[in-house]
Tab-separated table of C-alpha atoms and ligand atoms in Angstrom:
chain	number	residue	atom	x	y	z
M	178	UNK	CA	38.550	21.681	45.290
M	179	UNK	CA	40.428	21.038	42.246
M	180	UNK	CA	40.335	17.235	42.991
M	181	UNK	CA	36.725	17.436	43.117
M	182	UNK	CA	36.432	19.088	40.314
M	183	UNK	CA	38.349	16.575	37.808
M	184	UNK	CA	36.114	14.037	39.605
M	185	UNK	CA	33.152	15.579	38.914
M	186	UNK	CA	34.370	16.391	35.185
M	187	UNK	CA	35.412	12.595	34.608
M	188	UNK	CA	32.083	11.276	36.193
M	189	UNK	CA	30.241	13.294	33.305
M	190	UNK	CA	32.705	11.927	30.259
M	191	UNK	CA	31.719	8.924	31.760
M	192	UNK	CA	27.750	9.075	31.702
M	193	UNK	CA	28.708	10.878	28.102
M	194	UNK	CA	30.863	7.560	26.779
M	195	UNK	CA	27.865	5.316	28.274
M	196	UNK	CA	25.153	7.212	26.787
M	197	UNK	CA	27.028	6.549	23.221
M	198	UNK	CA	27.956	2.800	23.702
M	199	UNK	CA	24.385	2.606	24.641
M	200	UNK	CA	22.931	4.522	22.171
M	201	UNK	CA	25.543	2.947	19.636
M	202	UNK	CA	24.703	-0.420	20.824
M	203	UNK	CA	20.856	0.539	20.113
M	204	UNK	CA	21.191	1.615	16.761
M	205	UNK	CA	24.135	-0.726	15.726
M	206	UNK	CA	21.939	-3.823	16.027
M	207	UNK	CA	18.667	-1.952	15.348
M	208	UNK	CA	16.767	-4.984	12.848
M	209	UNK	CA	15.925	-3.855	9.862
M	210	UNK	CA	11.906	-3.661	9.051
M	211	UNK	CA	11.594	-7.073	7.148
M	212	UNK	CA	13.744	-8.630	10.052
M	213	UNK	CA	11.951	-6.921	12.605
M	214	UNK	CA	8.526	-8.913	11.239
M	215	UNK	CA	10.057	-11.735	9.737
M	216	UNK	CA	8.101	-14.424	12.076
M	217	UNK	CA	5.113	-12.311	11.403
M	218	UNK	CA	4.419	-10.657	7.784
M	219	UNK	CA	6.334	-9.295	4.639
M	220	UNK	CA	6.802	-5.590	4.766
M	221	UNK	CA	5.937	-4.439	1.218
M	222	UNK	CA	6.580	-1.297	-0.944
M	223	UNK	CA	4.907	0.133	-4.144
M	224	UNK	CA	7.279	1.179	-6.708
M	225	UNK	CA	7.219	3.498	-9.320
M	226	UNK	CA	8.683	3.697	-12.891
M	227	UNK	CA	12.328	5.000	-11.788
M	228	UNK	CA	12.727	2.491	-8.866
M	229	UNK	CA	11.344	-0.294	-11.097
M	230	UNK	CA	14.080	0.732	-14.059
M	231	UNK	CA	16.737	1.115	-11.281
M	232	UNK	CA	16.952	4.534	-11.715
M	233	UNK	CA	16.999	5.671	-8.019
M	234	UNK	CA	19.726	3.313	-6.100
M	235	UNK	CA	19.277	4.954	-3.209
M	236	UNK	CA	15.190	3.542	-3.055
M	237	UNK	CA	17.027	0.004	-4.275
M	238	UNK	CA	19.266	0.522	-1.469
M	239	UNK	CA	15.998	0.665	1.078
M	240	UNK	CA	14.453	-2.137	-0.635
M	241	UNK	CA	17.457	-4.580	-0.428
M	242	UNK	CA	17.562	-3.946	3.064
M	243	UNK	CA	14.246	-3.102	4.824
M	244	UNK	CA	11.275	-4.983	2.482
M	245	UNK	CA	10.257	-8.508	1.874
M	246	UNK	CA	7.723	-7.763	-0.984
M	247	UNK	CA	7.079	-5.004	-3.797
M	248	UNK	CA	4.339	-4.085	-6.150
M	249	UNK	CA	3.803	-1.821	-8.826
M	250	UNK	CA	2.433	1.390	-8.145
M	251	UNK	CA	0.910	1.879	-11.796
M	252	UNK	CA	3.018	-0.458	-13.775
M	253	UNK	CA	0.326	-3.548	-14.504
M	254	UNK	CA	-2.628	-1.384	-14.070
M	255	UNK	CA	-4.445	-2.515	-17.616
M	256	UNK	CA	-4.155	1.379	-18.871
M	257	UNK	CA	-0.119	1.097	-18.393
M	258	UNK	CA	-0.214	-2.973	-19.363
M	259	UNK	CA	-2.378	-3.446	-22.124
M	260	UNK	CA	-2.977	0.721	-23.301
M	261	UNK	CA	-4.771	-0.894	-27.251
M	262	UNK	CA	-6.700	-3.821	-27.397
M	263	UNK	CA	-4.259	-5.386	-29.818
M	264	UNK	CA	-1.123	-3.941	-27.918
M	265	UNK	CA	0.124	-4.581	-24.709
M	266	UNK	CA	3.585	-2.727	-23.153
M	267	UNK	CA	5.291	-5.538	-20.895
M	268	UNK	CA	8.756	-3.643	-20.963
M	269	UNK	CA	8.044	-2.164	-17.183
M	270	UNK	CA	6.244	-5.166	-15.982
M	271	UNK	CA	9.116	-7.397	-17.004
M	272	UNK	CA	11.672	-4.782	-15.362
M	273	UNK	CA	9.417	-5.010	-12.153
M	274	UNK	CA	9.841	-8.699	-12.345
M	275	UNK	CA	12.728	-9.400	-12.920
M	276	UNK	CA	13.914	-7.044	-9.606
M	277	UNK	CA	11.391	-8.428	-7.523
M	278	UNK	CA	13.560	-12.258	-8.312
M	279	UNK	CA	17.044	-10.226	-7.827
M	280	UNK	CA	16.019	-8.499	-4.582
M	281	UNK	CA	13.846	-12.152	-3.845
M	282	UNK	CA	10.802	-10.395	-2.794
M	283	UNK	CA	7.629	-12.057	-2.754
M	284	UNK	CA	6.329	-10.462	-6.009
M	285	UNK	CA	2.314	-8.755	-6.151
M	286	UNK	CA	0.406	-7.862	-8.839
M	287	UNK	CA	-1.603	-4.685	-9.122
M	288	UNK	CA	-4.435	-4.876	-10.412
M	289	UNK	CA	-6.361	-7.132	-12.879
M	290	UNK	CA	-10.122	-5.416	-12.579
M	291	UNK	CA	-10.581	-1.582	-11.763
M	292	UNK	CA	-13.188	0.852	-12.484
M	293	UNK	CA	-10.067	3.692	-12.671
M	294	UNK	CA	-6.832	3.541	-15.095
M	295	UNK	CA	-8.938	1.319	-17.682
M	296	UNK	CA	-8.719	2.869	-21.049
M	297	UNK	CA	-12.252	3.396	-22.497
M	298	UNK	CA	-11.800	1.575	-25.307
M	299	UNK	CA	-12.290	-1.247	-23.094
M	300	UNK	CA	-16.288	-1.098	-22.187
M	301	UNK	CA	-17.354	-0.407	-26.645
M	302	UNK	CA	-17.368	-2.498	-29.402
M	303	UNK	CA	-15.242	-2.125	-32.576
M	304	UNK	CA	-17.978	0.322	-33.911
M	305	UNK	CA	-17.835	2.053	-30.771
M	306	UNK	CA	-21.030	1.258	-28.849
M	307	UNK	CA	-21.479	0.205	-25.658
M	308	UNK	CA	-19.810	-3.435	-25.414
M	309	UNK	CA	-22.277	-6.080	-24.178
M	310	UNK	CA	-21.669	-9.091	-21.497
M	311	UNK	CA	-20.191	-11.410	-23.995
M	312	UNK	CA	-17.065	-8.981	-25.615
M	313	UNK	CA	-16.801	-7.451	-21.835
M	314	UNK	CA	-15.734	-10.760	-20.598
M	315	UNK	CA	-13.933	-12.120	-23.528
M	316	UNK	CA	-11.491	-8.808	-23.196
M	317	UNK	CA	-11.285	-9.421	-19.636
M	318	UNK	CA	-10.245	-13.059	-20.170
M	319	UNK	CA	-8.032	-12.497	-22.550
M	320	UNK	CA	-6.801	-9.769	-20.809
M	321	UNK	CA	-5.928	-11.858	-17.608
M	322	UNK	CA	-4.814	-15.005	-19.351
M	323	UNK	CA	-1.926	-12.574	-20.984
M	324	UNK	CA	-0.912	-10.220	-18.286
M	325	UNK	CA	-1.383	-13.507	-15.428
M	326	UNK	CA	-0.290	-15.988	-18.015
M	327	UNK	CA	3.211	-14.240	-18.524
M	328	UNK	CA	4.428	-14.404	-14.793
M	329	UNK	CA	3.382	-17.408	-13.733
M	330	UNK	CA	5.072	-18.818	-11.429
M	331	UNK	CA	6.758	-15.298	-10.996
M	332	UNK	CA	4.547	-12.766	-9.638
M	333	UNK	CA	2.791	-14.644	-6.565
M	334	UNK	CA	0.023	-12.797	-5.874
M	335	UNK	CA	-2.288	-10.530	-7.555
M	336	UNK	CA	-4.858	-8.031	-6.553
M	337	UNK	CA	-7.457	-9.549	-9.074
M	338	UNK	CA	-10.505	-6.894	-8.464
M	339	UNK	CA	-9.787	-3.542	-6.585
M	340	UNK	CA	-12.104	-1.550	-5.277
M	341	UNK	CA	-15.462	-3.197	-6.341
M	342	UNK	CA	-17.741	-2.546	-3.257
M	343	UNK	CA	-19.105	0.905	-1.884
M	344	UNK	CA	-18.740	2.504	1.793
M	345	UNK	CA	-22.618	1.430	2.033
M	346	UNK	CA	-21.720	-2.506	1.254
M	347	UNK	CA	-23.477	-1.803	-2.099
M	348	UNK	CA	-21.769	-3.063	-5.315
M	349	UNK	CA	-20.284	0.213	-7.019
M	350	UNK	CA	-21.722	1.334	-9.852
M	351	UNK	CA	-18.894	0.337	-12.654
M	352	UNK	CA	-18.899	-0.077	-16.432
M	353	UNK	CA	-17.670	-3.539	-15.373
M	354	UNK	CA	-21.069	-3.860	-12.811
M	355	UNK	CA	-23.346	-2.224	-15.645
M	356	UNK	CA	-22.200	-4.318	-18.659
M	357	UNK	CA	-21.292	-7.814	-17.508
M	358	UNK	CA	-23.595	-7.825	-13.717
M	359	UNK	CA	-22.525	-9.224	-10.540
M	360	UNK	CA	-20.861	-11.932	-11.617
M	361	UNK	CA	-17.700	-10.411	-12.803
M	362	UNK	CA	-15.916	-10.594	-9.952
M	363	UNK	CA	-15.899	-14.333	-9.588
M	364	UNK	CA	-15.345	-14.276	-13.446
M	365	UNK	CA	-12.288	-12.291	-13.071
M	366	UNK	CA	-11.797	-14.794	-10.243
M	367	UNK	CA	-11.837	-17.718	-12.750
M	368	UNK	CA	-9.471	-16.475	-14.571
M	369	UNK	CA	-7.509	-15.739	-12.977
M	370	UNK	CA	-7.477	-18.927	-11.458
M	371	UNK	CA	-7.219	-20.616	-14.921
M	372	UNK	CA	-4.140	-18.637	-15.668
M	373	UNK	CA	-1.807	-19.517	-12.887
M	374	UNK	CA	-3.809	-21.913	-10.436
M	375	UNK	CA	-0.854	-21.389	-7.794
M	376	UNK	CA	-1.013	-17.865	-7.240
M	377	UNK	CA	-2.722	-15.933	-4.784
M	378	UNK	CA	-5.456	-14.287	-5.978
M	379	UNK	CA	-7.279	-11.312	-3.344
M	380	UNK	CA	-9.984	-8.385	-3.190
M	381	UNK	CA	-8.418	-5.014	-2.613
M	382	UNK	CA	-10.298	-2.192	-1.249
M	383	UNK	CA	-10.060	0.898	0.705
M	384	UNK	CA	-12.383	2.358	3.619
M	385	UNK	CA	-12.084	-1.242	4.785
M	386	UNK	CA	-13.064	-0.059	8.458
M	387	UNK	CA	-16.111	1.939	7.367
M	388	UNK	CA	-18.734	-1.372	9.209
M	389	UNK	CA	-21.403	-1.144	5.776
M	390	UNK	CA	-17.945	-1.693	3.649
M	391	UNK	CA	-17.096	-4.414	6.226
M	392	UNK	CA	-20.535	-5.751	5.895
M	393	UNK	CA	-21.016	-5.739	1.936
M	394	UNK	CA	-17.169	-7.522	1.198
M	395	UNK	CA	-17.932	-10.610	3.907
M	396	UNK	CA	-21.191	-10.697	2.137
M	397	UNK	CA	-19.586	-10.533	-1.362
M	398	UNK	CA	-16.169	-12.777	-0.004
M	399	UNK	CA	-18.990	-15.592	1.321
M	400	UNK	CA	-20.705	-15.516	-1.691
M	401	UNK	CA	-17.824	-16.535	-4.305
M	402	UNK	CA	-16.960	-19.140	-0.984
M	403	UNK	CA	-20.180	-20.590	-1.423
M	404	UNK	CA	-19.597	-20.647	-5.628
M	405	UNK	CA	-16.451	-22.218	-4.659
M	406	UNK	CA	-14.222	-19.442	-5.569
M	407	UNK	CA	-11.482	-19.334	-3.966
M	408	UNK	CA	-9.965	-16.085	-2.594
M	409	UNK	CA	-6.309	-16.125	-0.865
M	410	UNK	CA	-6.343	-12.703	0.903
M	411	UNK	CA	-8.359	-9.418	1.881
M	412	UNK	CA	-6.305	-6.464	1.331
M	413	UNK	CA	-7.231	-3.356	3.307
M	414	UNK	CA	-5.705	-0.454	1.306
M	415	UNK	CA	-4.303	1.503	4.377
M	416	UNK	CA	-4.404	4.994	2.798
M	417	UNK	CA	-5.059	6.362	6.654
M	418	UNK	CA	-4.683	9.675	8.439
M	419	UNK	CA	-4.522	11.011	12.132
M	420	UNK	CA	-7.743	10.306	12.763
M	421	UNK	CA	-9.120	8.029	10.984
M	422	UNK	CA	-9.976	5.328	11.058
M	423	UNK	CA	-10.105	4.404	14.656
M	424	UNK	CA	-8.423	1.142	15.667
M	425	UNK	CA	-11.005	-0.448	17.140
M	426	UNK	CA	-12.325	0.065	13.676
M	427	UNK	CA	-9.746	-1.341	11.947
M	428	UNK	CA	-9.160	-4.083	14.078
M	429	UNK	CA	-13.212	-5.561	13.719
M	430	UNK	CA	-12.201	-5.845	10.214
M	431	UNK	CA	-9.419	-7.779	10.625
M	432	UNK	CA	-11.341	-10.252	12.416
M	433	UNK	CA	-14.490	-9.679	10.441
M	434	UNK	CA	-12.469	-10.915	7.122
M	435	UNK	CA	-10.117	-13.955	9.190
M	436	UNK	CA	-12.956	-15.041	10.126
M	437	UNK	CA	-13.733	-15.982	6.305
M	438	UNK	CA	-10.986	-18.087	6.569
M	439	UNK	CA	-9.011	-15.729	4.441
M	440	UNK	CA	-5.469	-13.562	5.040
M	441	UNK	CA	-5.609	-10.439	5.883
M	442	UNK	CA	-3.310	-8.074	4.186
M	443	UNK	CA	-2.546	-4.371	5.051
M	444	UNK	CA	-1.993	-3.388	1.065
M	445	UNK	CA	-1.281	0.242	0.466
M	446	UNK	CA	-0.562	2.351	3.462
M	447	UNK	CA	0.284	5.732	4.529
M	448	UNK	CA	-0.634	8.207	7.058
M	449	UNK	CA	-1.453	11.762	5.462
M	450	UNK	CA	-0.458	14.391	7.930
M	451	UNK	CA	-2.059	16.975	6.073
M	452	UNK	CA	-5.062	19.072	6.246
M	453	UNK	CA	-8.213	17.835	4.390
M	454	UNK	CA	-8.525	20.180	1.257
M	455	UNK	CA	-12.555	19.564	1.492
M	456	UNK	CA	-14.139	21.798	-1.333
M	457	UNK	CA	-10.763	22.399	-3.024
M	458	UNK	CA	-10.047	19.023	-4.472
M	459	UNK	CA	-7.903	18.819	-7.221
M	460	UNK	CA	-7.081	22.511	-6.686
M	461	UNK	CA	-3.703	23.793	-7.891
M	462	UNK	CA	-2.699	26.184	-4.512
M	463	UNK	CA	0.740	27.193	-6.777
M	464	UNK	CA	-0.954	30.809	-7.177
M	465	UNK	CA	-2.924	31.764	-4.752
M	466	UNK	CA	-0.835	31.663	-1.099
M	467	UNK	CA	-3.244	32.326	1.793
M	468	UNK	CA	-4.328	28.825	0.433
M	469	UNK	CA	-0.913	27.546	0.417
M	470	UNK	CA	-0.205	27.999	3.565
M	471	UNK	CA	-3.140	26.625	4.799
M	472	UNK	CA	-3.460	23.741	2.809
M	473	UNK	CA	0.118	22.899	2.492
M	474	UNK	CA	1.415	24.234	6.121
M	475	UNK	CA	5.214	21.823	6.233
M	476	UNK	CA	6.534	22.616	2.531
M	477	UNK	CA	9.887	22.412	3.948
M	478	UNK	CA	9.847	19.911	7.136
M	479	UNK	CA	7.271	18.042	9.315
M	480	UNK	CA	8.153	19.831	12.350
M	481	UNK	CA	8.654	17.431	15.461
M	482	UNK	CA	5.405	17.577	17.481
M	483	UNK	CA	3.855	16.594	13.897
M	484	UNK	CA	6.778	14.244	13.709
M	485	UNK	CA	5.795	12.621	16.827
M	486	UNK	CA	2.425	11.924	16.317
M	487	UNK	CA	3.249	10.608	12.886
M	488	UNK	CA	5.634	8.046	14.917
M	489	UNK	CA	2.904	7.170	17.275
M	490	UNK	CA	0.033	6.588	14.891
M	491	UNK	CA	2.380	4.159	13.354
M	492	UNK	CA	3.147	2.563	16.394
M	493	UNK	CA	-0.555	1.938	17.287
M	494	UNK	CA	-1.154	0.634	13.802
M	495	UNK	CA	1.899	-2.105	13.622
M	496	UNK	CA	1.114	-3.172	17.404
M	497	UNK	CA	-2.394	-3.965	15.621
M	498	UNK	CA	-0.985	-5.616	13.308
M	499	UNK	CA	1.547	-7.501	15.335
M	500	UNK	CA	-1.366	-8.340	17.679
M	501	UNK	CA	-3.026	-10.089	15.070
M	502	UNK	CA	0.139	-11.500	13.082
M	503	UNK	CA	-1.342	-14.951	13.139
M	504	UNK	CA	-4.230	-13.387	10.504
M	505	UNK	CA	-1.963	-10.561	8.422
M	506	UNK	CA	0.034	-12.076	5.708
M	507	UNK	CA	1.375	-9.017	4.757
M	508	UNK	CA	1.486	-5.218	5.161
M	509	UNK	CA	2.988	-3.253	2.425
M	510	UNK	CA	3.862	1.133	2.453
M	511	UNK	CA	2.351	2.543	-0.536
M	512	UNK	CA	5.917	4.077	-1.225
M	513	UNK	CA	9.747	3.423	-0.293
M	514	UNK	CA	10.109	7.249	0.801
M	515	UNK	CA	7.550	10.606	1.142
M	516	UNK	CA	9.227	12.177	-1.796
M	517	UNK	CA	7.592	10.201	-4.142
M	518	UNK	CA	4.090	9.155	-2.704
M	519	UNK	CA	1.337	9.914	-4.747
M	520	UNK	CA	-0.130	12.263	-1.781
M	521	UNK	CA	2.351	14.883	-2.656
M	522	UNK	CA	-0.392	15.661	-5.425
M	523	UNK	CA	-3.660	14.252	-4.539
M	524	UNK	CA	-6.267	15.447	-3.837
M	525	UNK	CA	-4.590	18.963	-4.088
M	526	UNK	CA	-1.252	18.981	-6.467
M	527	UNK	CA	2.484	20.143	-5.385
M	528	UNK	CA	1.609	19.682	-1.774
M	529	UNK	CA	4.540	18.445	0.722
M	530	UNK	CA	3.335	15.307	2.387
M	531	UNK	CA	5.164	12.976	5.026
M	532	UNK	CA	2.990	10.065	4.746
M	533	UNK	CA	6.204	7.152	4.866
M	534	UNK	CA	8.680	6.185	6.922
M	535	UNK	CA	11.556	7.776	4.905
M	536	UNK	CA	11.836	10.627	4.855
M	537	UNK	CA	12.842	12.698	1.164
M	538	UNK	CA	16.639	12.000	1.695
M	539	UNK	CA	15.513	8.098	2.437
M	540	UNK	CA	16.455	8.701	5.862
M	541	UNK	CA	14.351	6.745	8.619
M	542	UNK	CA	12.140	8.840	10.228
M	543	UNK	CA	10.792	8.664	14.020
M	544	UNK	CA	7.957	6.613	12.756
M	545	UNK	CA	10.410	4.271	11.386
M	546	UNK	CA	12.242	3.490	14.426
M	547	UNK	CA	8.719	3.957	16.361
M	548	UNK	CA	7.615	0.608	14.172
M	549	UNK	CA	10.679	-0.810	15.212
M	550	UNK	CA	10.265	-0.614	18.763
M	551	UNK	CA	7.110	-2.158	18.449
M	552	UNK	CA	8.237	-5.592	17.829
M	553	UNK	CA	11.684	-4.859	20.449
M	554	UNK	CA	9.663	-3.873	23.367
M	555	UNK	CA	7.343	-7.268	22.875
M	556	UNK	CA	10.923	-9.085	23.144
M	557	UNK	CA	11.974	-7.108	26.065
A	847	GLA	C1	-5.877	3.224	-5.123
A	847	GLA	C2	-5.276	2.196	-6.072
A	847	GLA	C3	-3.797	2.364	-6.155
A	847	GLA	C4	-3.385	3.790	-6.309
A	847	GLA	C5	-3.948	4.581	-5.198
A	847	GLA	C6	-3.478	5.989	-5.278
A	847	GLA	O1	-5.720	2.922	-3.825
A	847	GLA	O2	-5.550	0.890	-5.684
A	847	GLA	O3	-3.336	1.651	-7.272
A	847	GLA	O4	-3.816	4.298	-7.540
A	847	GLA	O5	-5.352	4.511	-5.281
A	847	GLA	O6	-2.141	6.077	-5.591
């Protein structure tokens, strides 16, 4: 009885020691996320002002060993870059640089032409009237040769215009659209092009899946084509949720833009697990707390089921991706870790999102390892 006893006992610490070694095994020569796509894409992160300075080691840390590429969450936006027409603020930019060659990360630029973060002084004159065509594009020139002309060479691609095109496929009505006409993207195009002819220069833009979207940037893409403009990637901003978009929906505009001849990129994702605020955008929910707890229902921890479906919705988006690896040049997390992504505030302010795939202690989450495990289980 004893006897069978001690055997049954030393059968268990045997499963027990296997399940470590294996488990050990697992995790010991788990890749890291730029080796786990290194045949396929870069793995990108935005950074903000601290990680950028060096400030936060432990997001350097991540960087060094999980990302192939970085760009600047707000740091070369023209407000941040160029904040007086006679002034520009490189000090960040050159920090962000200078990094990116330290770490070797294949260096992006964000963003050269936006409707938002422009200062207003931008779109008058120097009595403070409207600007017309001719100063519009002048600034904008001079604007790109400076900001362009300073890293060439350095910073190897560059959103040139974000966001230019509406959810219908119609041009969106900008100061930039108003004041110069259609022609300003392939203007900011051209010089971009005359600044540093050997970087990449793409069209960033979110809603990407939404088919009149689709429809109005192949239409706008074909169009510089046929002007012979030429445009080095499509970036998809992939600020996504649960349930949206589908990937069916995603994945016809991945084809829909390589079939311009053009890169695909995945630019600024994250997956917000939270609840849409509808009519209480912008809100501040700090005072009132029926509202809190609806609109902001983890403020302490995802809890797992949540967890879970984070992990799988990432899954199913990277085995898109890896699917079509031979058309996405890059896909890049609009954040090292959830503490500091911008959906923490937006649309509603001092929310707890979990949008990344580290979590606030820059500890890999499920999705992390989910992503993982889709490139391991194609090797298998
Ligand atoms: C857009 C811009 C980004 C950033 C996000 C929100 O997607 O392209 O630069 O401002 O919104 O953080």
């Amino acid at each position: 009885m004893k006897r069978r006893k001690q055997a049954i006992t030393n059968r268990c610490l045997l499963a027990v020691f296997w399940a470590i070694l294996v488990v050990g095994i697992a995790f010991a020569s788990a890749p890291t996320l730029k080796q786990a796509f290194v045949h396929d894409f870069y793995i990108g992160a935005a950074l903000n002002q601290r990680q950028i300075f060096g400030a936060d080691s432990s997001s350097t840390a991540l960087l060094r060993e999980h990302f192939s590429s970085i760009t600047p969450e707000n740091t070369l936006k023209w407000q941040a870059v160029h904040p007086k027409p006679d002034e520009y603020d490189f000090a960040a930019a050159d920090s962000f640089v200078v990094l990116g060659e330290r770490l070797k990360m294949f260096i992006v630029g964000h963003t050269l032409l936006w409707h938002h973060q422009t200062p207003g002084w931008v779109f008058k004159d120097a009595s403070g009237n409207p600007a017309n065509r001719e100063i519009l594009l002048q600034r904008l020139q001079q604007h790109i040769l400076t900001v362009v002309g300073r890293y060439k060479g350095r910073i190897h691609g560059w959103d040139v215009v974000n966001e230019a095109i509406e959810d219908d496929g119609e041009m969106r009505k900008t100061k930039w659209l108003e004041i110069i006409g259609d022609d300003f993207i392939q203007k900011a195009f051209e010089y971009a092009r005359q600044a540093d002819p050997d970087a990449q220069l793409y069209y960033n833009d979110f809603n990407m899946w939404k088919p009149g979207k689709r429809q109005g940037v192949v239409r706008m893409i074909r169009e510089l084509q046929s002007k012979g403009i030429r445009v080095d990637g499509i970036g998809l901003q992939g600020h996504w949720g649960f349930d949206y978009p589908l990937l069916e929906e995603a994945e016809a505009s991945i084809l829909a833009f390589a079939e311009l001849g053009v890169p695909v990129m995945i630019t600024e994702m994250d997956v917000n697990v939270l609840p849409n605020p509808g009519s209480y955008r912008g809100a501040d929910i700090s005072q009132n707390f029926e509202l809190q707890k609806k609109l902001n229902p983890y403020p302490d921890m995802l809890p797992d089921s949540v967890q879970d479906k984070l992990a799988r919705r990432y899954a199913d988006f990277f085995a898109l991706f890896h699917k079509h690896r031979d058309k996405i040049s890059r896909v890049t997390l609009w954040g090292v870790y959830d503490g500091q992504s911008w959906l923490n505030n937006w649309p509603v302010r001092g929310r707890a999102n979990y949008p990344l795939l580290f979590d606030r202690h820059y500890q890999p989450k499920p999705a992390f390892h989910a992503v993982i495990n889709v490139v391991r289980d194609k090797e298998m």
